[in-house]
């Protein structure tokens, strides 16, 4: 039988990371998969003096790293007491290890870190890099406005992996699904009071996406929204208020390594709740190393 895929979550001891661990644990419980908590420490790359200070109990850099990992486990246990938890304590940067560990897994979950204040950009560099390079769906977690709201997904193709990921998220949570397509108009286009004709192609796309969603997850309630705006991210962010999860795709393939589409980039920075970026594992790629148990 194939090995059960896990949800991988990075933990660095910060409050945003703790929020991510709790969210990931809840997802692991809903999906009935293990949770893999990973902590990466840079200290072994900088010094060999990792042991305890002589005469000082529970001291030393190695002990501090182990304690941080254990704190992550405790956050997970509090959020989902019955979930199976795997752990890894690794030397090096998260950007070096997380792509390998998470490749082909159920999901990679990260907290949203950043000091803010600069053009409103609030997503940390590691979270943004993983959203652009990981070989599995990547969730960047902020404290949502409504954890009991619907799952929302942005589509521009009924065969989008984002639709599949959104259907699974809605099905396991017993939540409704709202499928959104944004029809863009040129900047400077003057909207009138009467509804703008969305066009037959946009209507057909949404109808096909709704039919596909009902095929993928027959038991969920599926609604649709056709929006018109000069900005796709703005339309999505406004529509997603009150959602439990916003799912988006990425078109950052082959242009600049480590890039994602501009729409997904903007949504990640400005969303008020969790965002799932749909990514898929390239053929022949497998994750490692194996977790501790």
PDB file of C-alpha atoms in Angstrom, residues 40-211:
ATOM      1  CA  UNK A  40      15.342  24.104  11.378  1.00  0.00           C
ATOM      2  CA  UNK A  41      18.215  25.512  13.398  1.00  0.00           C
ATOM      3  CA  UNK A  42      21.142  27.477  12.003  1.00  0.00           C
ATOM      4  CA  UNK A  43      23.355  27.176  15.073  1.00  0.00           C
ATOM      5  CA  UNK A  44      25.231  23.986  13.996  1.00  0.00           C
ATOM      6  CA  UNK A  45      26.362  25.868  10.888  1.00  0.00           C
ATOM      7  CA  UNK A  46      27.778  28.700  12.999  1.00  0.00           C
ATOM      8  CA  UNK A  47      29.371  26.994  15.996  1.00  0.00           C
ATOM      9  CA  UNK A  48      30.342  23.603  17.399  1.00  0.00           C
ATOM     10  CA  UNK A  49      29.560  24.719  20.945  1.00  0.00           C
ATOM     11  CA  UNK A  50      26.021  23.339  21.082  1.00  0.00           C
ATOM     12  CA  UNK A  51      26.212  21.515  24.373  1.00  0.00           C
ATOM     13  CA  UNK A  52      25.083  22.706  27.804  1.00  0.00           C
ATOM     14  CA  UNK A  53      26.975  25.314  29.740  1.00  0.00           C
ATOM     15  CA  UNK A  54      28.910  23.506  32.482  1.00  0.00           C
ATOM     16  CA  UNK A  55      26.981  23.632  35.725  1.00  0.00           C
ATOM     17  CA  UNK A  56      23.842  25.117  34.094  1.00  0.00           C
ATOM     18  CA  UNK A  57      20.972  22.673  33.722  1.00  0.00           C
ATOM     19  CA  UNK A  58      18.851  22.692  30.565  1.00  0.00           C
ATOM     20  CA  UNK A  59      21.213  25.068  28.766  1.00  0.00           C
ATOM     21  CA  UNK A  60      22.913  25.025  25.403  1.00  0.00           C
ATOM     22  CA  UNK A  61      21.918  25.717  21.826  1.00  0.00           C
ATOM     23  CA  UNK A  62      21.005  22.114  21.026  1.00  0.00           C
ATOM     24  CA  UNK A  63      18.685  21.965  24.017  1.00  0.00           C
ATOM     25  CA  UNK A  64      17.076  25.249  22.961  1.00  0.00           C
ATOM     26  CA  UNK A  65      16.392  23.851  19.495  1.00  0.00           C
ATOM     27  CA  UNK A  66      14.908  20.665  20.961  1.00  0.00           C
ATOM     28  CA  UNK A  67      12.733  22.746  23.288  1.00  0.00           C
ATOM     29  CA  UNK A  68      11.465  24.841  20.364  1.00  0.00           C
ATOM     30  CA  UNK A  69      10.476  21.707  18.462  1.00  0.00           C
ATOM     31  CA  UNK A  70       8.707  20.336  21.526  1.00  0.00           C
ATOM     32  CA  UNK A  71       6.760  23.579  21.867  1.00  0.00           C
ATOM     33  CA  UNK A  72       5.561  23.105  18.302  1.00  0.00           C
ATOM     34  CA  UNK A  73       4.416  19.585  19.140  1.00  0.00           C
ATOM     35  CA  UNK A  74       2.531  20.877  22.180  1.00  0.00           C
ATOM     36  CA  UNK A  75       0.694  23.447  20.063  1.00  0.00           C
ATOM     37  CA  UNK A  76      -0.356  20.651  17.720  1.00  0.00           C
ATOM     38  CA  UNK A  77      -1.484  18.372  20.531  1.00  0.00           C
ATOM     39  CA  UNK A  78      -3.601  21.117  22.055  1.00  0.00           C
ATOM     40  CA  UNK A  79      -5.292  21.848  18.734  1.00  0.00           C
ATOM     41  CA  UNK A  80      -5.862  18.215  17.727  1.00  0.00           C
ATOM     42  CA  UNK A  81      -5.221  15.789  20.593  1.00  0.00           C
ATOM     43  CA  UNK A  82      -5.655  12.613  18.544  1.00  0.00           C
ATOM     44  CA  UNK A  83      -3.491  13.442  15.547  1.00  0.00           C
ATOM     45  CA  UNK A  84      -0.346  11.412  14.819  1.00  0.00           C
ATOM     46  CA  UNK A  85       2.715  13.681  15.067  1.00  0.00           C
ATOM     47  CA  UNK A  86       6.077  13.200  13.376  1.00  0.00           C
ATOM     48  CA  UNK A  87       9.034  15.487  14.090  1.00  0.00           C
ATOM     49  CA  UNK A  88      12.270  16.574  12.438  1.00  0.00           C
ATOM     50  CA  UNK A  89      15.011  18.750  13.934  1.00  0.00           C
ATOM     51  CA  UNK A  90      17.349  19.788  11.133  1.00  0.00           C
ATOM     52  CA  UNK A  91      20.481  21.894  10.725  1.00  0.00           C
ATOM     53  CA  UNK A  92      20.172  24.581   8.084  1.00  0.00           C
ATOM     54  CA  UNK A  93      17.654  27.008   6.679  1.00  0.00           C
ATOM     55  CA  UNK A  94      13.956  26.167   6.182  1.00  0.00           C
ATOM     56  CA  UNK A  95      14.299  27.107   2.519  1.00  0.00           C
ATOM     57  CA  UNK A  96      16.880  24.328   2.115  1.00  0.00           C
ATOM     58  CA  UNK A  97      14.951  21.564   3.876  1.00  0.00           C
ATOM     59  CA  UNK A  98      11.213  22.186   3.550  1.00  0.00           C
ATOM     60  CA  UNK A  99      10.968  21.675  -0.229  1.00  0.00           C
ATOM     61  CA  UNK A 100      12.537  18.203   0.053  1.00  0.00           C
ATOM     62  CA  UNK A 101      10.515  17.149   3.066  1.00  0.00           C
ATOM     63  CA  UNK A 102       7.203  18.337   1.667  1.00  0.00           C
ATOM     64  CA  UNK A 103       7.572  17.170  -1.949  1.00  0.00           C
ATOM     65  CA  UNK A 104       4.527  15.084  -2.847  1.00  0.00           C
ATOM     66  CA  UNK A 105       2.975  15.455   0.599  1.00  0.00           C
ATOM     67  CA  UNK A 106      -0.599  16.477   1.375  1.00  0.00           C
ATOM     68  CA  UNK A 107       0.321  20.079   2.126  1.00  0.00           C
ATOM     69  CA  UNK A 108       3.047  22.369   3.450  1.00  0.00           C
ATOM     70  CA  UNK A 109       1.848  24.864   6.067  1.00  0.00           C
ATOM     71  CA  UNK A 110       3.708  28.004   7.095  1.00  0.00           C
ATOM     72  CA  UNK A 111       3.023  31.006   9.238  1.00  0.00           C
ATOM     73  CA  UNK A 112       2.874  34.499   7.837  1.00  0.00           C
ATOM     74  CA  UNK A 113       5.804  36.477   9.142  1.00  0.00           C
ATOM     75  CA  UNK A 114       6.900  40.018   8.403  1.00  0.00           C
ATOM     76  CA  UNK A 115       7.423  43.364  10.065  1.00  0.00           C
ATOM     77  CA  UNK A 116       4.921  45.145   7.849  1.00  0.00           C
ATOM     78  CA  UNK A 117       4.940  48.856   7.228  1.00  0.00           C
ATOM     79  CA  UNK A 118       6.552  48.646   3.782  1.00  0.00           C
ATOM     80  CA  UNK A 119       3.824  48.902   1.160  1.00  0.00           C
ATOM     81  CA  UNK A 120       1.641  46.695   3.354  1.00  0.00           C
ATOM     82  CA  UNK A 121       3.625  43.557   2.559  1.00  0.00           C
ATOM     83  CA  UNK A 122       3.178  41.116   5.408  1.00  0.00           C
ATOM     84  CA  UNK A 123       4.379  37.710   4.206  1.00  0.00           C
ATOM     85  CA  UNK A 124       7.825  36.511   5.262  1.00  0.00           C
ATOM     86  CA  UNK A 125      10.455  35.551   2.693  1.00  0.00           C
ATOM     87  CA  UNK A 126      10.449  31.847   3.552  1.00  0.00           C
ATOM     88  CA  UNK A 127       6.673  31.563   3.200  1.00  0.00           C
ATOM     89  CA  UNK A 128       6.771  33.389  -0.122  1.00  0.00           C
ATOM     90  CA  UNK A 129       9.642  31.275  -1.445  1.00  0.00           C
ATOM     91  CA  UNK A 130       7.921  28.019  -0.478  1.00  0.00           C
ATOM     92  CA  UNK A 131       4.706  29.160  -2.135  1.00  0.00           C
ATOM     93  CA  UNK A 132       6.739  29.621  -5.301  1.00  0.00           C
ATOM     94  CA  UNK A 133       8.948  26.520  -5.217  1.00  0.00           C
ATOM     95  CA  UNK A 134       7.384  23.704  -3.148  1.00  0.00           C
ATOM     96  CA  UNK A 135       6.179  20.555  -4.902  1.00  0.00           C
ATOM     97  CA  UNK A 136       2.877  20.309  -3.025  1.00  0.00           C
ATOM     98  CA  UNK A 137       0.044  22.676  -2.063  1.00  0.00           C
ATOM     99  CA  UNK A 138       1.290  25.431   0.276  1.00  0.00           C
ATOM    100  CA  UNK A 139      -0.883  27.069   2.923  1.00  0.00           C
ATOM    101  CA  UNK A 140       0.192  30.423   4.358  1.00  0.00           C
ATOM    102  CA  UNK A 141      -1.794  30.944   7.531  1.00  0.00           C
ATOM    103  CA  UNK A 142      -3.021  34.178   9.039  1.00  0.00           C
ATOM    104  CA  UNK A 143      -5.699  34.349  11.697  1.00  0.00           C
ATOM    105  CA  UNK A 144      -8.919  34.243   9.687  1.00  0.00           C
ATOM    106  CA  UNK A 145     -11.991  36.394  10.174  1.00  0.00           C
ATOM    107  CA  UNK A 146     -14.438  33.474  10.062  1.00  0.00           C
ATOM    108  CA  UNK A 147     -13.108  29.928  10.627  1.00  0.00           C
ATOM    109  CA  UNK A 148     -16.605  28.584   9.945  1.00  0.00           C
ATOM    110  CA  UNK A 149     -17.082  30.341   6.601  1.00  0.00           C
ATOM    111  CA  UNK A 150     -16.985  28.700   3.168  1.00  0.00           C
ATOM    112  CA  UNK A 151     -13.940  27.636   1.199  1.00  0.00           C
ATOM    113  CA  UNK A 152     -13.429  29.978  -1.758  1.00  0.00           C
ATOM    114  CA  UNK A 153     -11.444  29.207  -4.894  1.00  0.00           C
ATOM    115  CA  UNK A 154     -10.397  31.396  -7.800  1.00  0.00           C
ATOM    116  CA  UNK A 155     -10.513  29.672 -11.190  1.00  0.00           C
ATOM    117  CA  UNK A 156      -9.672  30.562 -14.750  1.00  0.00           C
ATOM    118  CA  UNK A 157      -9.820  26.957 -15.953  1.00  0.00           C
ATOM    119  CA  UNK A 158     -12.250  24.186 -14.873  1.00  0.00           C
ATOM    120  CA  UNK A 159      -9.312  21.750 -14.825  1.00  0.00           C
ATOM    121  CA  UNK A 160      -7.314  23.918 -12.417  1.00  0.00           C
ATOM    122  CA  UNK A 161      -5.564  22.045  -9.560  1.00  0.00           C
ATOM    123  CA  UNK A 162      -6.860  24.825  -7.322  1.00  0.00           C
ATOM    124  CA  UNK A 163     -10.413  23.581  -7.845  1.00  0.00           C
ATOM    125  CA  UNK A 164      -9.415  20.057  -6.849  1.00  0.00           C
ATOM    126  CA  UNK A 165      -7.650  21.301  -3.704  1.00  0.00           C
ATOM    127  CA  UNK A 166     -10.603  23.503  -2.780  1.00  0.00           C
ATOM    128  CA  UNK A 167     -13.073  20.645  -3.204  1.00  0.00           C
ATOM    129  CA  UNK A 168     -11.000  18.466  -0.878  1.00  0.00           C
ATOM    130  CA  UNK A 169     -10.713  21.248   1.712  1.00  0.00           C
ATOM    131  CA  UNK A 170     -14.461  21.878   1.656  1.00  0.00           C
ATOM    132  CA  UNK A 171     -15.351  18.180   1.746  1.00  0.00           C
ATOM    133  CA  UNK A 172     -13.199  17.286   4.754  1.00  0.00           C
ATOM    134  CA  UNK A 173     -14.448  20.326   6.676  1.00  0.00           C
ATOM    135  CA  UNK A 174     -18.096  19.867   5.756  1.00  0.00           C
ATOM    136  CA  UNK A 175     -18.043  23.424   4.429  1.00  0.00           C
ATOM    137  CA  UNK A 176     -19.606  25.082   1.434  1.00  0.00           C
ATOM    138  CA  UNK A 177     -17.564  25.911  -1.647  1.00  0.00           C
ATOM    139  CA  UNK A 178     -17.718  29.198  -3.547  1.00  0.00           C
ATOM    140  CA  UNK A 179     -16.117  29.228  -7.004  1.00  0.00           C
ATOM    141  CA  UNK A 180     -14.982  32.669  -8.155  1.00  0.00           C
ATOM    142  CA  UNK A 181     -14.027  33.835 -11.609  1.00  0.00           C
ATOM    143  CA  UNK A 182     -12.872  37.401 -12.106  1.00  0.00           C
ATOM    144  CA  UNK A 183     -13.525  39.000 -15.466  1.00  0.00           C
ATOM    145  CA  UNK A 184     -11.063  41.840 -15.831  1.00  0.00           C
ATOM    146  CA  UNK A 185     -11.800  45.106 -17.556  1.00  0.00           C
ATOM    147  CA  UNK A 186      -9.183  47.606 -18.769  1.00  0.00           C
ATOM    148  CA  UNK A 187      -7.844  50.113 -16.270  1.00  0.00           C
ATOM    149  CA  UNK A 188      -9.874  53.274 -16.648  1.00  0.00           C
ATOM    150  CA  UNK A 189     -12.935  51.377 -17.831  1.00  0.00           C
ATOM    151  CA  UNK A 190     -15.973  53.159 -16.459  1.00  0.00           C
ATOM    152  CA  UNK A 191     -18.354  50.794 -14.665  1.00  0.00           C
ATOM    153  CA  UNK A 192     -22.021  51.684 -14.900  1.00  0.00           C
ATOM    154  CA  UNK A 193     -24.844  50.885 -12.545  1.00  0.00           C
ATOM    155  CA  UNK A 194     -26.279  48.208 -14.778  1.00  0.00           C
ATOM    156  CA  UNK A 195     -24.476  44.866 -14.438  1.00  0.00           C
ATOM    157  CA  UNK A 196     -21.678  44.454 -16.955  1.00  0.00           C
ATOM    158  CA  UNK A 197     -22.341  41.618 -19.409  1.00  0.00           C
ATOM    159  CA  UNK A 198     -19.867  38.969 -18.267  1.00  0.00           C
ATOM    160  CA  UNK A 199     -19.733  37.295 -21.648  1.00  0.00           C
ATOM    161  CA  UNK A 200     -20.650  33.788 -22.678  1.00  0.00           C
ATOM    162  CA  UNK A 201     -17.137  32.427 -22.219  1.00  0.00           C
ATOM    163  CA  UNK A 202     -16.959  33.457 -18.553  1.00  0.00           C
ATOM    164  CA  UNK A 203     -20.388  31.966 -17.869  1.00  0.00           C
ATOM    165  CA  UNK A 204     -19.422  28.718 -19.553  1.00  0.00           C
ATOM    166  CA  UNK A 205     -16.186  28.534 -17.580  1.00  0.00           C
ATOM    167  CA  UNK A 206     -18.031  28.904 -14.283  1.00  0.00           C
ATOM    168  CA  UNK A 207     -20.684  26.363 -15.249  1.00  0.00           C
ATOM    169  CA  UNK A 208     -17.978  23.852 -16.149  1.00  0.00           C
ATOM    170  CA  UNK A 209     -16.149  24.523 -12.866  1.00  0.00           C
ATOM    171  CA  UNK A 210     -19.344  24.020 -10.842  1.00  0.00           C
ATOM    172  CA  UNK A 211     -20.044  20.745 -12.649  1.00  0.00           C
TER     173      UNK A 211
END
